[in-house]
Amino acid sequence: MASTFGPRLWRRSTASVPAARSLGRRMTWHAAAALLAFAVLQVWLVTSAVAAGAPSALIVVALVMLLALGLPAARMTERRWYHLSRQALASRGLHARFRRDLRRLWVAALTLPFLWVSGAMAATDAIAAIAN
């Protein structure tokens, strides 16, 4: 005899809000990936800048920027979502905040290396022009 609660109900189920605990894990993965993307972009841009004639001290400054700004920011975002996911119930508002924070994290990870390397190159050119 066929069951009344067979696979039909499983297929008909609507997409529900994921558990709040999964948001903390998802943010951890996104923070790690964004930090990795930030580091790769930064290394690529700095090596390109040094190859183009920027001072080699820019490599040290790039490492300091990564350690002083990138790691704490990613860790702070990840830690906040870890605690939020442990305390909050899943809701649409929580997921909207999650998407907003993801957007901010990835925009920062993908644009900040370009902004600061181009700013460092402009500052180096300005200092060289003043020195001459």
mmCIF file with all atom_site columns, C-alpha atoms in Angstrom, residues 2-69:
data_model
loop_
_atom_site.group_PDB
_atom_site.id
_atom_site.type_symbol
_atom_site.label_atom_id
_atom_site.label_alt_id
_atom_site.label_comp_id
_atom_site.label_asym_id
_atom_site.label_entity_id
_atom_site.label_seq_id
_atom_site.pdbx_PDB_ins_code
_atom_site.Cartn_x
_atom_site.Cartn_y
_atom_site.Cartn_z
_atom_site.occupancy
_atom_site.B_iso_or_equiv
_atom_site.pdbx_formal_charge
_atom_site.auth_seq_id
_atom_site.auth_comp_id
_atom_site.auth_asym_id
_atom_site.auth_atom_id
_atom_site.pdbx_PDB_model_num
ATOM 1  C CA . ALA A 1 2  ? 1.311  3.424  -0.905  1.00 0.00 ? 2  ALA A CA 1
ATOM 2  C CA . SER A 1 3  ? 2.005  5.898  1.814   1.00 0.00 ? 3  SER A CA 1
ATOM 3  C CA . THR A 1 4  ? -0.065 9.037  2.033   1.00 0.00 ? 4  THR A CA 1
ATOM 4  C CA . PHE A 1 5  ? 2.999  11.034 3.010   1.00 0.00 ? 5  PHE A CA 1
ATOM 5  C CA . GLY A 1 6  ? 5.137  9.957  0.086   1.00 0.00 ? 6  GLY A CA 1
ATOM 6  C CA . PRO A 1 7  ? 7.461  11.950 -2.089  1.00 0.00 ? 7  PRO A CA 1
ATOM 7  C CA . ARG A 1 8  ? 4.672  14.214 -3.342  1.00 0.00 ? 8  ARG A CA 1
ATOM 8  C CA . LEU A 1 9  ? 4.756  16.306 -0.191  1.00 0.00 ? 9  LEU A CA 1
ATOM 9  C CA . TRP A 1 10 ? 8.519  16.521 -0.366  1.00 0.00 ? 10 TRP A CA 1
ATOM 10 C CA . ARG A 1 11 ? 8.373  17.904 -3.908  1.00 0.00 ? 11 ARG A CA 1
ATOM 11 C CA . ARG A 1 12 ? 5.622  20.355 -3.065  1.00 0.00 ? 12 ARG A CA 1
ATOM 12 C CA . SER A 1 13 ? 7.399  21.928 -0.147  1.00 0.00 ? 13 SER A CA 1
ATOM 13 C CA . THR A 1 14 ? 8.208  25.578 -0.617  1.00 0.00 ? 14 THR A CA 1
ATOM 14 C CA . ALA A 1 15 ? 11.636 27.027 -0.135  1.00 0.00 ? 15 ALA A CA 1
ATOM 15 C CA . SER A 1 16 ? 11.831 28.047 3.476   1.00 0.00 ? 16 SER A CA 1
ATOM 16 C CA . VAL A 1 17 ? 14.229 30.324 5.252   1.00 0.00 ? 17 VAL A CA 1
ATOM 17 C CA . PRO A 1 18 ? 17.476 28.444 5.987   1.00 0.00 ? 18 PRO A CA 1
ATOM 18 C CA . ALA A 1 19 ? 18.455 27.908 9.577   1.00 0.00 ? 19 ALA A CA 1
ATOM 19 C CA . ALA A 1 20 ? 20.174 30.833 11.270  1.00 0.00 ? 20 ALA A CA 1
ATOM 20 C CA . ARG A 1 21 ? 23.093 28.612 12.297  1.00 0.00 ? 21 ARG A CA 1
ATOM 21 C CA . SER A 1 22 ? 23.957 28.000 8.673   1.00 0.00 ? 22 SER A CA 1
ATOM 22 C CA . LEU A 1 23 ? 24.419 31.741 8.171   1.00 0.00 ? 23 LEU A CA 1
ATOM 23 C CA . GLY A 1 24 ? 27.400 31.776 10.513  1.00 0.00 ? 24 GLY A CA 1
ATOM 24 C CA . ARG A 1 25 ? 29.072 28.955 8.615   1.00 0.00 ? 25 ARG A CA 1
ATOM 25 C CA . ARG A 1 26 ? 28.298 30.548 5.272   1.00 0.00 ? 26 ARG A CA 1
ATOM 26 C CA . MET A 1 27 ? 29.747 33.870 6.417   1.00 0.00 ? 27 MET A CA 1
ATOM 27 C CA . THR A 1 28 ? 32.891 32.073 7.590   1.00 0.00 ? 28 THR A CA 1
ATOM 28 C CA . TRP A 1 29 ? 33.389 30.624 4.130   1.00 0.00 ? 29 TRP A CA 1
ATOM 29 C CA . HIS A 1 30 ? 32.670 33.939 2.425   1.00 0.00 ? 30 HIS A CA 1
ATOM 30 C CA . ALA A 1 31 ? 35.032 35.837 4.756   1.00 0.00 ? 31 ALA A CA 1
ATOM 31 C CA . ALA A 1 32 ? 37.815 33.336 4.066   1.00 0.00 ? 32 ALA A CA 1
ATOM 32 C CA . ALA A 1 33 ? 37.241 33.453 0.313   1.00 0.00 ? 33 ALA A CA 1
ATOM 33 C CA . ALA A 1 34 ? 37.030 37.255 0.282   1.00 0.00 ? 34 ALA A CA 1
ATOM 34 C CA . LEU A 1 35 ? 40.240 37.501 2.291   1.00 0.00 ? 35 LEU A CA 1
ATOM 35 C CA . LEU A 1 36 ? 41.940 35.150 -0.135  1.00 0.00 ? 36 LEU A CA 1
ATOM 36 C CA . ALA A 1 37 ? 40.684 37.173 -3.111  1.00 0.00 ? 37 ALA A CA 1
ATOM 37 C CA . PHE A 1 38 ? 41.848 40.379 -1.391  1.00 0.00 ? 38 PHE A CA 1
ATOM 38 C CA . ALA A 1 39 ? 45.315 38.913 -0.832  1.00 0.00 ? 39 ALA A CA 1
ATOM 39 C CA . VAL A 1 40 ? 45.645 37.555 -4.380  1.00 0.00 ? 40 VAL A CA 1
ATOM 40 C CA . LEU A 1 41 ? 44.542 40.837 -5.936  1.00 0.00 ? 41 LEU A CA 1
ATOM 41 C CA . GLN A 1 42 ? 46.859 42.761 -3.673  1.00 0.00 ? 42 GLN A CA 1
ATOM 42 C CA . VAL A 1 43 ? 49.873 40.575 -4.479  1.00 0.00 ? 43 VAL A CA 1
ATOM 43 C CA . TRP A 1 44 ? 49.148 40.753 -8.195  1.00 0.00 ? 44 TRP A CA 1
ATOM 44 C CA . LEU A 1 45 ? 48.721 44.526 -8.186  1.00 0.00 ? 45 LEU A CA 1
ATOM 45 C CA . VAL A 1 46 ? 51.791 45.164 -6.039  1.00 0.00 ? 46 VAL A CA 1
ATOM 46 C CA . THR A 1 47 ? 54.033 42.938 -8.159  1.00 0.00 ? 47 THR A CA 1
ATOM 47 C CA . SER A 1 48 ? 52.720 44.679 -11.273 1.00 0.00 ? 48 SER A CA 1
ATOM 48 C CA . ALA A 1 49 ? 53.408 48.069 -9.675  1.00 0.00 ? 49 ALA A CA 1
ATOM 49 C CA . VAL A 1 50 ? 56.928 47.087 -8.627  1.00 0.00 ? 50 VAL A CA 1
ATOM 50 C CA . ALA A 1 51 ? 57.586 45.758 -12.130 1.00 0.00 ? 51 ALA A CA 1
ATOM 51 C CA . ALA A 1 52 ? 56.365 49.105 -13.499 1.00 0.00 ? 52 ALA A CA 1
ATOM 52 C CA . GLY A 1 53 ? 58.897 51.002 -11.402 1.00 0.00 ? 53 GLY A CA 1
ATOM 53 C CA . ALA A 1 54 ? 57.331 51.511 -7.988  1.00 0.00 ? 54 ALA A CA 1
ATOM 54 C CA . PRO A 1 55 ? 59.679 51.243 -5.007  1.00 0.00 ? 55 PRO A CA 1
ATOM 55 C CA . SER A 1 56 ? 60.126 47.755 -3.621  1.00 0.00 ? 56 SER A CA 1
ATOM 56 C CA . ALA A 1 57 ? 59.105 49.010 -0.162  1.00 0.00 ? 57 ALA A CA 1
ATOM 57 C CA . LEU A 1 58 ? 55.568 48.873 -1.521  1.00 0.00 ? 58 LEU A CA 1
ATOM 58 C CA . ILE A 1 59 ? 55.697 45.093 -0.975  1.00 0.00 ? 59 ILE A CA 1
ATOM 59 C CA . VAL A 1 60 ? 56.237 45.590 2.756   1.00 0.00 ? 60 VAL A CA 1
ATOM 60 C CA . VAL A 1 61 ? 53.463 48.172 2.909   1.00 0.00 ? 61 VAL A CA 1
ATOM 61 C CA . ALA A 1 62 ? 51.159 45.738 1.093   1.00 0.00 ? 62 ALA A CA 1
ATOM 62 C CA . LEU A 1 63 ? 51.847 43.047 3.664   1.00 0.00 ? 63 LEU A CA 1
ATOM 63 C CA . VAL A 1 64 ? 51.214 45.478 6.509   1.00 0.00 ? 64 VAL A CA 1
ATOM 64 C CA . MET A 1 65 ? 47.942 46.564 4.879   1.00 0.00 ? 65 MET A CA 1
ATOM 65 C CA . LEU A 1 66 ? 46.868 42.960 4.567   1.00 0.00 ? 66 LEU A CA 1
ATOM 66 C CA . LEU A 1 67 ? 47.668 42.167 8.182   1.00 0.00 ? 67 LEU A CA 1
ATOM 67 C CA . ALA A 1 68 ? 46.463 45.453 9.678   1.00 0.00 ? 68 ALA A CA 1
ATOM 68 C CA . LEU A 1 69 ? 43.241 45.941 7.713   1.00 0.00 ? 69 LEU A CA 1
#
